[in-house]
Short mmCIF file of C-alpha atoms in Angstrom, two decimals:
data_model
loop_
_atom_site.label_atom_id
_atom_site.label_comp_id
_atom_site.label_asym_id
_atom_site.label_seq_id
_atom_site.Cartn_x
_atom_site.Cartn_y
_atom_site.Cartn_z
CA UNK A 14 31.20 -3.15 9.59
CA UNK A 15 27.62 -4.22 10.17
CA UNK A 16 26.20 -5.13 13.56
CA UNK A 17 25.23 -8.82 13.72
CA UNK A 18 21.67 -9.50 12.58
CA UNK A 19 21.26 -12.29 15.12
CA UNK A 20 22.59 -10.49 18.21
CA UNK A 21 19.88 -10.08 20.83
CA UNK A 22 18.85 -6.49 21.60
CA UNK A 23 20.18 -6.83 25.18
CA UNK A 24 23.52 -8.13 23.91
CA UNK A 25 23.81 -5.29 21.39
CA UNK A 26 22.95 -2.71 24.05
CA UNK A 27 25.55 -4.26 26.37
CA UNK A 28 28.20 -3.92 23.64
CA UNK A 29 27.25 -0.27 23.13
CA UNK A 30 27.20 0.35 26.91
CA UNK A 31 30.81 -0.89 27.21
CA UNK A 32 31.87 1.16 24.21
CA UNK A 33 32.57 -1.99 22.20
CA UNK A 34 30.03 -1.18 19.50
CA UNK A 35 29.97 2.35 18.08
CA UNK A 36 28.71 1.48 14.59
CA UNK A 37 25.36 1.65 12.84
CA UNK A 38 22.48 -0.57 13.91
CA UNK A 39 21.24 -1.01 10.32
CA UNK A 40 20.53 -4.71 9.89
CA UNK A 41 21.22 -5.41 13.59
CA UNK A 42 19.03 -7.62 15.81
CA UNK A 43 16.60 -8.41 13.03
CA UNK A 44 12.99 -8.80 14.16
CA UNK A 45 13.15 -6.28 17.01
CA UNK A 46 11.92 -2.71 17.12
CA UNK A 47 14.66 -0.09 16.77
CA UNK A 48 13.92 3.40 18.01
CA UNK A 49 14.93 6.94 17.25
CA UNK A 50 15.68 8.98 20.36
CA UNK A 51 15.27 12.65 21.28
CA UNK A 52 16.10 13.93 24.76
CA UNK A 53 15.02 17.47 25.63
CA UNK A 54 14.65 19.69 28.72
CA UNK A 55 11.20 19.31 30.29
CA UNK A 56 10.34 22.92 29.36
CA UNK A 57 10.30 21.81 25.69
CA UNK A 58 8.71 18.41 26.21
CA UNK A 59 5.10 19.51 25.77
CA UNK A 60 5.74 21.29 22.49
CA UNK A 61 7.91 18.49 21.18
CA UNK A 62 5.27 15.89 22.00
CA UNK A 63 2.66 18.05 20.24
CA UNK A 64 4.91 18.20 17.18
CA UNK A 65 5.39 14.41 17.22
CA UNK A 66 1.62 13.88 17.45
CA UNK A 67 1.06 16.30 14.56
CA UNK A 68 3.53 14.31 12.45
CA UNK A 69 2.87 10.64 13.29
CA UNK A 70 4.62 9.27 10.19
CA UNK A 71 7.73 11.27 11.09
CA UNK A 72 7.80 10.64 14.85
CA UNK A 73 5.46 7.78 15.80
CA UNK A 74 5.83 7.96 19.58
CA UNK A 75 6.50 4.58 21.14
CA UNK A 76 7.41 5.48 24.73
CA UNK A 77 8.30 8.65 26.65
CA UNK A 78 10.52 8.66 29.77
CA UNK A 79 9.86 10.28 33.13
CA UNK A 80 11.62 13.62 33.72
CA UNK A 81 15.20 13.02 34.82
CA UNK A 82 14.95 9.27 34.34
CA UNK A 83 17.38 7.71 31.84
CA UNK A 84 15.61 4.35 32.03
CA UNK A 85 12.83 3.14 29.75
CA UNK A 86 11.72 -0.20 31.22
CA UNK A 87 8.79 -0.50 28.80
CA UNK A 88 11.30 -1.09 26.00
CA UNK A 89 13.83 -3.21 27.96
CA UNK A 90 14.30 -3.74 31.70
CA UNK A 91 18.02 -2.87 31.62
CA UNK A 92 17.91 0.13 29.26
CA UNK A 93 20.07 3.11 30.21
CA UNK A 94 19.55 5.84 27.64
CA UNK A 95 22.85 7.51 28.61
CA UNK A 96 24.96 4.61 27.32
CA UNK A 97 22.95 2.04 25.38
CA UNK A 98 22.96 3.63 21.94
CA UNK A 99 26.15 3.19 19.89
CA UNK A 100 26.21 6.90 19.09
CA UNK A 101 24.60 10.21 20.06
CA UNK A 102 24.31 13.65 18.46
CA UNK A 103 24.43 16.73 20.67
CA UNK A 104 22.73 20.05 19.93
CA UNK A 105 23.38 23.27 21.87
CA UNK A 106 20.94 26.12 21.30
CA UNK A 107 19.74 24.21 18.25
CA UNK A 108 23.17 23.94 16.65
CA UNK A 109 25.01 20.62 16.11
CA UNK A 110 27.71 20.29 18.80
CA UNK A 111 29.30 17.00 17.87
CA UNK A 112 28.80 13.32 18.52
CA UNK A 113 29.44 11.14 21.56
CA UNK A 114 29.52 7.44 22.40
CA UNK A 115 27.79 8.07 25.74
CA UNK A 116 26.13 11.07 27.37
CA UNK A 117 26.29 10.37 31.11
CA UNK A 118 28.17 13.62 31.86
CA UNK A 119 25.52 15.66 30.04
CA UNK A 120 22.51 14.09 31.73
CA UNK A 121 20.22 16.50 33.61
CA UNK A 122 17.38 16.12 36.09
CA UNK A 123 14.99 17.89 33.71
CA UNK A 124 15.66 15.69 30.66
CA UNK A 125 12.71 13.91 29.07
CA UNK A 126 13.41 11.10 26.59
CA UNK A 127 11.19 10.47 23.56
CA UNK A 128 11.46 7.29 21.50
CA UNK A 129 9.76 6.56 18.19
CA UNK A 130 9.98 3.73 15.68
CA UNK A 131 12.65 3.51 12.99
CA UNK A 132 12.44 2.15 9.46
CA UNK A 133 15.40 -0.18 10.16
CA UNK A 134 12.84 -2.23 12.08
CA UNK A 135 10.69 -3.05 9.09
CA UNK A 136 13.35 -4.32 6.68
CA UNK A 137 13.24 -7.72 8.37
CA UNK A 138 9.43 -7.71 8.15
CA UNK A 139 9.64 -6.85 4.44
CA UNK A 140 12.05 -9.72 3.80
CA UNK A 141 9.76 -12.15 5.64
CA UNK A 142 6.83 -10.94 3.54
CA UNK A 143 8.72 -11.76 0.35
CA UNK A 144 9.70 -8.22 -0.67
CA UNK A 145 12.93 -8.35 -2.68
CA UNK A 146 15.31 -5.79 -1.13
CA UNK A 147 17.73 -6.05 -4.07
CA UNK A 148 19.80 -3.10 -2.89
CA UNK A 149 20.97 -5.21 0.07
CA UNK A 150 22.14 -7.94 -2.35
CA UNK A 151 24.01 -5.23 -4.31
CA UNK A 152 25.82 -4.31 -1.09
CA UNK A 153 23.89 -1.04 -0.88
CA UNK A 154 21.85 0.54 1.92
CA UNK A 155 19.11 3.13 2.06
CA UNK A 156 20.13 6.79 1.84
CA UNK A 157 18.60 9.83 3.50
CA UNK A 158 17.65 13.12 1.86
CA UNK A 159 16.37 16.51 2.89
CA UNK A 160 13.03 16.94 1.10
CA UNK A 161 10.87 19.95 0.29
CA UNK A 162 8.00 18.33 2.21
CA UNK A 163 7.32 20.25 5.42
CA UNK A 164 6.37 18.85 8.81
CA UNK A 165 3.30 20.35 10.49
CA UNK A 166 4.64 22.95 12.98
CA UNK A 167 3.78 22.73 16.70
CA UNK A 168 5.10 24.96 19.47
CA UNK A 169 8.53 26.10 18.30
CA UNK A 170 9.12 22.90 16.34
CA UNK A 171 9.01 22.99 12.55
CA UNK A 172 11.07 22.10 9.52
CA UNK A 173 11.43 19.95 6.43
CA UNK A 174 11.02 16.19 6.30
CA UNK A 175 14.13 14.07 6.07
CA UNK A 176 13.28 10.95 4.08
CA UNK A 177 14.92 7.57 3.73
CA UNK A 178 14.90 6.08 0.23
CA UNK A 179 14.86 2.45 -0.81
CA UNK A 180 14.93 1.51 -4.53
CA UNK A 181 12.36 -1.22 -5.30
CA UNK A 182 10.88 -2.86 -8.38
CA UNK A 183 7.22 -1.82 -8.88
CA UNK A 184 5.58 -5.02 -7.58
CA UNK A 185 7.90 -5.00 -4.55
CA UNK A 186 7.16 -1.31 -3.96
CA UNK A 187 3.42 -2.10 -3.88
CA UNK A 188 3.97 -4.96 -1.44
CA UNK A 189 6.29 -2.80 0.71
CA UNK A 190 3.57 -0.13 0.93
CA UNK A 191 0.99 -2.75 1.97
CA UNK A 192 3.29 -4.23 4.62
CA UNK A 193 4.66 -1.02 6.14
CA UNK A 194 1.14 0.46 6.30
CA UNK A 195 0.49 -2.16 8.97
CA UNK A 196 3.36 -0.88 11.13
CA UNK A 197 2.51 2.75 11.90
CA UNK A 198 4.84 2.64 14.93
CA UNK A 199 7.79 2.19 12.54
CA UNK A 200 6.84 5.18 10.30
CA UNK A 201 4.05 3.26 8.52
CA UNK A 202 3.65 3.61 4.77
CA UNK A 203 5.90 5.74 2.56
CA UNK A 204 5.36 9.46 2.08
CA UNK A 205 6.40 9.45 -1.57
CA UNK A 206 7.15 7.14 -4.50
CA UNK A 207 8.84 7.78 -7.83
CA UNK A 208 9.37 11.35 -9.07
CA UNK A 209 12.11 12.33 -6.60
CA UNK A 210 12.33 15.87 -8.04
CA UNK A 211 8.71 16.46 -6.93
CA UNK A 212 9.98 16.48 -3.34
CA UNK A 213 13.26 18.22 -4.15
CA UNK A 214 15.40 15.09 -4.07
CA UNK A 215 18.24 14.10 -6.39
CA UNK A 216 18.79 10.37 -5.66
CA UNK A 217 22.49 10.75 -6.53
CA UNK A 218 23.01 13.41 -3.88
CA UNK A 219 22.01 11.97 -0.49
CA UNK A 220 22.43 13.93 2.71
CA UNK A 221 23.86 10.81 4.23
CA UNK A 222 24.17 7.21 3.21
CA UNK A 223 25.10 3.98 4.93
CA UNK A 224 26.82 2.80 1.77
CA UNK A 225 26.56 3.01 -1.96
CA UNK A 226 23.04 3.71 -3.21
CA UNK A 227 21.61 3.48 -6.72
CA UNK A 228 18.22 3.36 -8.41
CA UNK A 229 18.25 0.87 -11.30
CA UNK A 230 16.22 1.48 -14.46
CA UNK A 231 13.60 -1.06 -13.44
CA UNK A 232 13.21 0.36 -9.93
CA UNK A 233 11.25 3.18 -8.30
CA UNK A 234 12.69 5.19 -5.42
CA UNK A 235 10.40 4.74 -2.40
CA UNK A 236 10.60 7.35 0.37
CA UNK A 237 9.68 6.90 4.02
CA UNK A 238 9.70 9.65 6.67
CA UNK A 239 12.95 9.43 8.63
CA UNK A 240 13.65 9.87 12.34
CA UNK A 241 16.45 12.31 11.58
CA UNK A 242 13.71 14.89 10.89
CA UNK A 243 13.45 16.07 14.55
CA UNK A 244 17.14 17.03 14.47
CA UNK A 245 16.11 19.82 12.09
CA UNK A 246 12.99 20.70 14.07
CA UNK A 247 15.15 21.00 17.19
CA UNK A 248 17.24 23.62 15.40
CA UNK A 249 14.09 25.71 15.11
CA UNK A 250 13.03 25.35 18.74
CA UNK A 251 16.68 25.74 19.88
CA UNK A 252 16.66 24.34 23.45
CA UNK A 253 19.94 25.06 25.27
CA UNK A 254 20.80 21.37 25.22
CA UNK A 255 19.33 18.41 23.35
CA UNK A 256 20.56 14.90 22.68
CA UNK A 257 19.42 12.58 19.89
CA UNK A 258 20.55 9.23 18.54
CA UNK A 259 23.32 9.67 16.00
CA UNK A 260 21.91 9.05 12.52
CA UNK A 261 21.65 5.25 11.97
CA UNK A 262 22.76 4.53 15.57
CA UNK A 263 19.50 3.44 17.16
CA UNK A 264 18.15 2.22 20.45
CA UNK A 265 17.52 -1.48 19.87
CA UNK A 266 14.58 -2.53 22.03
CA UNK A 267 13.16 -5.77 23.45
CA UNK A 268 9.89 -5.23 21.54
CA UNK A 269 9.37 -7.89 18.83
CA UNK A 270 8.16 -6.29 15.59
CA UNK A 271 5.51 -9.02 15.28
CA UNK A 272 3.68 -7.56 18.29
CA UNK A 273 3.42 -4.14 16.61
CA UNK A 274 1.47 -5.25 13.51
CA UNK A 275 -1.70 -3.14 13.18
CA UNK A 276 -0.80 -1.30 16.38
CA UNK A 277 -1.69 2.32 15.74
CA UNK A 278 -0.09 5.51 16.93
CA UNK A 279 -2.01 6.27 20.13
CA UNK A 280 -4.13 9.38 20.62
CA UNK A 281 -3.39 9.48 24.35
CA UNK A 282 -0.23 8.16 25.99
CA UNK A 283 2.42 6.56 23.82
CA UNK A 284 1.35 2.94 23.26
CA UNK A 285 4.25 1.26 25.05
CA UNK A 286 4.36 3.58 28.07
CA UNK B 16 -23.82 9.24 -20.45
CA UNK B 17 -23.01 8.03 -16.96
CA UNK B 18 -25.30 5.90 -14.82
CA UNK B 19 -26.52 7.75 -11.72
CA UNK B 20 -24.19 7.41 -8.74
CA UNK B 21 -27.11 7.43 -6.33
CA UNK B 22 -29.36 4.91 -8.07
CA UNK B 23 -29.86 1.83 -5.87
CA UNK B 24 -28.44 -1.42 -7.26
CA UNK B 25 -31.96 -2.90 -7.56
CA UNK B 26 -33.17 0.17 -9.47
CA UNK B 27 -30.18 0.03 -11.84
CA UNK B 28 -30.72 -3.69 -12.44
CA UNK B 29 -34.41 -3.04 -13.12
CA UNK B 30 -33.46 -0.41 -15.73
CA UNK B 31 -31.07 -2.86 -17.39
CA UNK B 32 -33.66 -5.65 -17.22
CA UNK B 33 -36.20 -3.53 -19.13
CA UNK B 34 -33.54 -2.53 -21.67
CA UNK B 35 -33.69 1.08 -20.49
CA UNK B 36 -30.05 1.18 -19.42
CA UNK B 37 -27.43 -0.22 -21.81
CA UNK B 38 -24.52 2.00 -20.79
CA UNK B 39 -21.47 1.57 -18.59
CA UNK B 40 -21.82 1.10 -14.83
CA UNK B 41 -18.67 3.14 -14.10
CA UNK B 42 -19.56 5.49 -11.27
CA UNK B 43 -23.01 3.93 -10.85
CA UNK B 44 -24.59 3.03 -7.49
CA UNK B 45 -21.60 4.26 -5.50
CA UNK B 46 -20.87 2.25 -2.36
CA UNK B 47 -22.08 -1.11 -3.71
CA UNK B 48 -20.05 -4.01 -5.01
CA UNK B 49 -20.00 -4.32 -8.79
CA UNK B 50 -19.12 -7.70 -10.26
CA UNK B 51 -17.53 -9.08 -13.37
CA UNK B 52 -19.41 -12.05 -14.81
CA UNK B 53 -18.37 -15.17 -16.69
CA UNK B 54 -20.91 -17.84 -17.65
CA UNK B 55 -19.56 -21.15 -18.96
CA UNK B 56 -20.81 -24.68 -19.65
CA UNK B 57 -20.50 -26.92 -16.58
CA UNK B 58 -17.83 -29.02 -18.33
CA UNK B 59 -15.49 -26.04 -18.11
CA UNK B 60 -16.53 -24.81 -14.66
CA UNK B 61 -13.96 -26.80 -12.66
CA UNK B 62 -11.01 -25.63 -14.74
CA UNK B 63 -12.24 -22.04 -14.79
CA UNK B 64 -12.69 -22.00 -11.03
CA UNK B 65 -9.16 -23.41 -10.64
CA UNK B 66 -7.84 -20.62 -12.87
CA UNK B 67 -9.70 -17.98 -10.83
CA UNK B 68 -8.26 -19.39 -7.60
CA UNK B 69 -4.76 -19.38 -9.08
CA UNK B 70 -5.19 -15.69 -10.00
CA UNK B 71 -7.05 -14.12 -7.07
CA UNK B 72 -6.11 -10.54 -7.98
CA UNK B 73 -7.49 -11.08 -11.50
CA UNK B 74 -10.66 -13.01 -10.60
CA UNK B 75 -11.45 -12.74 -6.89
CA UNK B 76 -14.46 -15.09 -6.76
CA UNK B 77 -17.40 -13.59 -4.92
CA UNK B 78 -20.20 -16.04 -5.70
CA UNK B 79 -20.77 -18.94 -8.11
CA UNK B 80 -24.23 -19.94 -9.38
CA UNK B 81 -25.82 -23.40 -9.45
CA UNK B 82 -25.71 -25.19 -12.83
CA UNK B 83 -28.56 -23.98 -15.03
CA UNK B 84 -29.64 -21.34 -12.52
CA UNK B 85 -29.59 -17.71 -13.72
CA UNK B 86 -30.29 -16.41 -10.21
CA UNK B 87 -27.69 -15.40 -7.66
CA UNK B 88 -29.66 -14.61 -4.49
CA UNK B 89 -26.50 -14.14 -2.39
CA UNK B 90 -25.84 -10.93 -4.33
CA UNK B 91 -29.46 -9.70 -4.65
CA UNK B 92 -32.77 -11.52 -4.16
CA UNK B 93 -34.16 -10.47 -7.55
CA UNK B 94 -31.05 -10.96 -9.68
CA UNK B 95 -31.57 -12.58 -13.08
CA UNK B 96 -28.21 -12.94 -14.77
CA UNK B 97 -29.86 -13.24 -18.20
CA UNK B 98 -31.11 -9.66 -18.16
CA UNK B 99 -29.73 -7.61 -15.27
CA UNK B 100 -26.44 -6.46 -16.75
CA UNK B 101 -26.61 -3.53 -19.19
CA UNK B 102 -24.45 -5.40 -21.69
CA UNK B 103 -23.03 -8.85 -22.43
CA UNK B 104 -20.23 -10.20 -24.59
CA UNK B 105 -20.67 -13.55 -26.33
CA UNK B 106 -17.87 -15.95 -27.25
CA UNK B 107 -18.31 -18.97 -29.51
CA UNK B 108 -15.49 -21.52 -29.52
CA UNK B 109 -13.39 -18.88 -27.83
CA UNK B 110 -13.94 -16.22 -30.49
CA UNK B 111 -15.83 -12.96 -29.87
CA UNK B 112 -19.33 -13.27 -31.35
CA UNK B 113 -20.78 -9.88 -30.60
CA UNK B 114 -22.60 -8.13 -27.80
CA UNK B 115 -26.15 -8.34 -26.48
CA UNK B 116 -28.38 -6.42 -24.08
CA UNK B 117 -29.81 -9.69 -22.71
CA UNK B 118 -28.98 -13.36 -23.13
CA UNK B 119 -32.23 -15.20 -22.29
CA UNK B 120 -32.34 -16.97 -25.68
CA UNK B 121 -28.81 -18.27 -25.22
CA UNK B 122 -29.28 -19.62 -21.70
CA UNK B 123 -28.59 -23.33 -21.21
CA UNK B 124 -29.26 -25.85 -18.47
CA UNK B 125 -25.55 -26.53 -18.09
CA UNK B 126 -24.47 -22.91 -17.64
CA UNK B 127 -22.57 -21.98 -14.48
CA UNK B 128 -22.19 -18.29 -13.57
CA UNK B 129 -19.04 -16.94 -11.90
CA UNK B 130 -18.94 -13.46 -10.36
CA UNK B 131 -15.90 -11.63 -9.06
CA UNK B 132 -15.25 -8.13 -7.78
CA UNK B 133 -14.61 -5.14 -10.07
CA UNK B 134 -12.37 -2.13 -9.53
CA UNK B 135 -15.35 0.20 -10.20
CA UNK B 136 -16.43 -0.76 -6.68
CA UNK B 137 -13.42 0.74 -4.95
CA UNK B 138 -13.44 4.20 -6.51
CA UNK B 139 -16.10 5.30 -4.03
CA UNK B 140 -14.06 3.82 -1.18
CA UNK B 141 -10.96 5.69 -2.38
CA UNK B 142 -12.86 8.98 -2.50
CA UNK B 143 -14.19 8.43 1.03
CA UNK B 144 -10.62 7.73 2.20
CA UNK B 145 -9.47 11.07 0.84
CA UNK B 146 -7.67 9.83 -2.29
CA UNK B 147 -7.77 12.54 -4.95
CA UNK B 148 -9.05 10.92 -8.16
CA UNK B 149 -8.10 13.96 -10.23
CA UNK B 150 -8.76 12.19 -13.52
CA UNK B 151 -12.49 12.19 -12.67
CA UNK B 152 -12.36 15.98 -12.18
CA UNK B 153 -10.63 16.23 -15.58
CA UNK B 154 -13.58 14.37 -17.10
CA UNK B 155 -11.43 11.32 -17.67
CA UNK B 156 -11.90 7.66 -16.74
CA UNK B 157 -9.57 4.73 -16.25
CA UNK B 158 -8.34 2.94 -19.37
CA UNK B 159 -7.58 -0.73 -19.91
CA UNK B 160 -4.49 -2.24 -21.50
CA UNK B 161 -3.21 -5.65 -22.51
CA UNK B 162 -0.04 -6.21 -20.49
CA UNK B 163 2.90 -8.58 -20.85
CA UNK B 164 2.15 -9.96 -17.36
CA UNK B 165 0.83 -13.52 -17.63
CA UNK B 166 -1.89 -15.15 -15.55
CA UNK B 167 -1.04 -18.49 -13.93
CA UNK B 168 -2.50 -21.15 -16.25
CA UNK B 169 -5.01 -23.73 -14.94
CA UNK B 170 -6.86 -26.36 -16.99
CA UNK B 171 -7.14 -24.93 -20.47
CA UNK B 172 -7.30 -21.36 -19.18
CA UNK B 173 -4.29 -19.07 -19.68
CA UNK B 174 -3.34 -15.71 -21.10
CA UNK B 175 -2.06 -12.21 -20.43
CA UNK B 176 -3.34 -9.85 -17.75
CA UNK B 177 -5.58 -7.02 -18.82
CA UNK B 178 -4.96 -4.11 -16.48
CA UNK B 179 -6.93 -0.99 -15.64
CA UNK B 180 -4.86 2.18 -15.17
CA UNK B 181 -5.58 5.19 -12.98
CA UNK B 182 -3.16 8.17 -12.96
CA UNK B 183 -2.48 9.34 -9.39
CA UNK B 184 -0.09 11.72 -7.64
CA UNK B 185 2.51 9.80 -5.59
CA UNK B 186 0.97 10.36 -2.15
CA UNK B 187 -2.48 9.43 -3.50
CA UNK B 188 -1.01 6.35 -5.18
CA UNK B 189 0.43 5.21 -1.83
CA UNK B 190 -2.91 5.76 -0.09
CA UNK B 191 -4.77 3.99 -2.93
CA UNK B 192 -2.49 0.97 -2.52
CA UNK B 193 -3.13 0.92 1.24
CA UNK B 194 -6.89 1.18 0.80
CA UNK B 195 -7.37 -1.28 -2.06
CA UNK B 196 -5.13 -3.83 -0.30
CA UNK B 197 -7.97 -4.10 2.24
CA UNK B 198 -10.49 -5.05 -0.47
CA UNK B 199 -9.14 -8.27 -1.99
CA UNK B 200 -12.63 -9.12 -3.28
CA UNK B 201 -12.41 -6.07 -5.57
CA UNK B 202 -9.00 -7.01 -7.06
CA UNK B 203 -7.08 -5.83 -3.98
CA UNK B 204 -3.87 -3.86 -4.40
CA UNK B 205 -2.39 -2.90 -7.78
CA UNK B 206 -0.19 -5.25 -9.78
CA UNK B 207 2.10 -2.49 -11.08
CA UNK B 208 2.98 1.17 -10.58
CA UNK B 209 4.99 3.59 -12.72
CA UNK B 210 7.18 2.28 -15.57
CA UNK B 211 4.36 1.23 -17.93
CA UNK B 212 6.85 -0.06 -20.53
CA UNK B 213 8.01 -2.67 -18.00
CA UNK B 214 4.65 -4.42 -18.49
CA UNK B 215 4.40 -3.66 -22.19
CA UNK B 216 1.98 -0.75 -21.83
CA UNK B 217 1.94 2.56 -23.70
CA UNK B 218 -0.46 4.76 -21.67
CA UNK B 219 -1.44 6.64 -24.83
CA UNK B 220 -2.60 3.46 -26.54
CA UNK B 221 -5.29 1.84 -24.41
CA UNK B 222 -7.12 -1.29 -25.51
CA UNK B 223 -10.33 0.41 -24.43
CA UNK B 224 -11.22 3.52 -22.50
CA UNK B 225 -14.35 4.91 -20.93
CA UNK B 226 -13.26 8.40 -21.91
CA UNK B 227 -10.18 10.48 -22.41
CA UNK B 228 -7.21 9.34 -20.35
CA UNK B 229 -3.93 11.10 -19.62
CA UNK B 230 -1.04 10.81 -17.19
CA UNK B 231 0.11 14.25 -16.04
CA UNK B 232 3.78 14.99 -15.31
CA UNK B 233 3.20 14.87 -11.57
CA UNK B 234 1.30 11.57 -11.67
CA UNK B 235 2.21 7.89 -11.73
CA UNK B 236 0.15 5.39 -13.70
CA UNK B 237 -1.21 2.79 -11.26
CA UNK B 238 -2.33 -0.56 -12.66
CA UNK B 239 -4.87 -2.97 -11.19
CA UNK B 240 -5.73 -6.41 -12.56
CA UNK B 241 -8.91 -6.13 -14.63
CA UNK B 242 -11.91 -8.43 -14.93
CA UNK B 243 -11.66 -8.35 -18.72
CA UNK B 244 -8.71 -10.75 -18.35
CA UNK B 245 -10.90 -13.92 -18.39
CA UNK B 246 -12.23 -12.92 -21.81
CA UNK B 247 -8.74 -13.67 -23.13
CA UNK B 248 -8.36 -16.82 -21.03
CA UNK B 249 -11.67 -18.07 -22.44
CA UNK B 250 -10.23 -17.77 -25.93
CA UNK B 251 -7.56 -20.27 -24.89
CA UNK B 252 -10.00 -22.78 -23.36
CA UNK B 253 -12.48 -22.20 -26.23
CA UNK B 254 -15.80 -23.52 -24.85
CA UNK B 255 -18.48 -23.75 -27.56
CA UNK B 256 -20.42 -20.94 -25.89
CA UNK B 257 -19.52 -18.49 -23.15
CA UNK B 258 -21.09 -15.26 -21.95
CA UNK B 259 -19.38 -12.49 -20.00
CA UNK B 260 -20.30 -8.99 -18.92
CA UNK B 261 -19.52 -6.49 -21.66
CA UNK B 262 -16.43 -4.49 -20.67
CA UNK B 263 -17.50 -1.79 -18.14
CA UNK B 264 -21.09 -3.13 -18.04
CA UNK B 265 -21.16 -4.80 -14.66
CA UNK B 266 -23.54 -6.67 -12.40
CA UNK B 267 -24.36 -4.15 -9.67
CA UNK B 268 -25.03 -6.10 -6.46
CA UNK B 269 -26.78 -5.49 -3.14
CA UNK B 270 -23.50 -6.02 -1.24
CA UNK B 271 -22.27 -2.82 0.48
CA UNK B 272 -18.53 -2.31 -0.07
CA UNK B 273 -18.15 -1.49 3.63
CA UNK B 274 -18.93 -5.11 4.53
CA UNK B 275 -16.08 -6.38 2.33
CA UNK B 276 -13.23 -4.55 4.06
CA UNK B 277 -10.54 -7.05 5.10
CA UNK B 278 -12.66 -9.88 3.70
CA UNK B 279 -10.21 -12.20 2.01
CA UNK B 280 -10.55 -14.35 -1.08
CA UNK B 281 -11.74 -17.69 0.36
CA UNK B 282 -9.77 -20.92 0.09
CA UNK B 283 -12.95 -23.02 0.00
CA UNK B 284 -16.29 -21.85 -1.37
CA UNK B 285 -16.62 -18.29 -2.69
CA UNK B 286 -17.19 -16.06 0.35
CA UNK B 287 -20.69 -14.87 -0.55
CA UNK B 288 -22.08 -18.24 -1.71
#
């Protein structure tokens, strides 16, 4: 089941908060920024932020929380990061330790929350710009893959890029590159196009998919950096406890995508802090 | 032989004017706008301008001359369009009627000159933006092809798109799309990428090339609209006499490429008129 495209971000968060929505946010609340989430102990926050800044297409920082504070008012006055995502992934000493629908019992006074843009956010922008996302009409969704591209290491954080792939006809691929380049806070332009084997990807063998995925003969696979990437980097740094969004279960924010056009990844503080 | 990259536009035009330079302008006067040229009788000017405006990626109008006037001061105070290009192509009743190094004897009081940006202009921009134009290092140049893409007809002007192809590695292709999208006056972003057969192109069989051309296994062919396209459209409209630049023999102007970034193809008069 797909979350309603026309549900307001606040309404979707309220559903998730009550445990009434535990599904993917793909296609949900079209027109609003969706964010990846990573929550780490403060001792790791500096290194993780350095890693994000070294890899702006992977983790374009949007806003960072205060230590111990589960709120993020810059992205929505009512946001509670312990409950407002429809799903969380938990990592203990870098190893996956299951999923949860809320993480209130795990919250700690030294947790720092990092949010960065998600490619779900730009599908609506692409549609408005006339890009034909034929895979949606075929009832398909993007898939994610582990690539042989490597993120730039920082502190203890390192690891391969996870990429999301969308199959597009050549003219639509060109337009999608032009459009997403103007939204660096939602991953920006793709990291790869065509030639999946060049980055170690077999399109028929995704790591995860939100549905059926196929690349037609007249299409090119187009690959964007994916916000699942930090879940592998976290394995390297291995903090005792870390919480992320569950893949495809995003924080839906009150930030309209239209306000992020040409907004660049900041050098100093995250742009929406 | 290649024209010097560091020769000023005025110096290159002076060489052409004296008949001392009759070669290609590929790679010449790096950093300056090079223009395609089409000179037609005034009776055809309205229809041709309509066709250019209908196909802005093919013929992004930069400046249009006054009837009978071979000067174009907006692009260079000394420009004489009868002599300042290193080569011209002549069309009589739409049919090719040979080349010339100058066209002073053919000039007429009812001639109107149209200039529009050329993809030669953006190679320097791509290099500055860190795009690896490996084909240059291989001693190769772009090639041009007749495609099955059709221009949008206007007046009596119609015909297929001629495209220029540059082989690029995927990440460089993405960056090249981003960069050229910001220069709509020099054709803007590509019209096609990968899958040459989809637009009726066999990369090994160019219509014309400035040198050897090859697409390596790790490269994608990237296709931009080419300013040779009007030479086919002119065959359809068939004015009694028409003069264009000779393929790859451009008008090198005094307009720095840097001033054209984000400058769009105008709705009203050509932007540099």
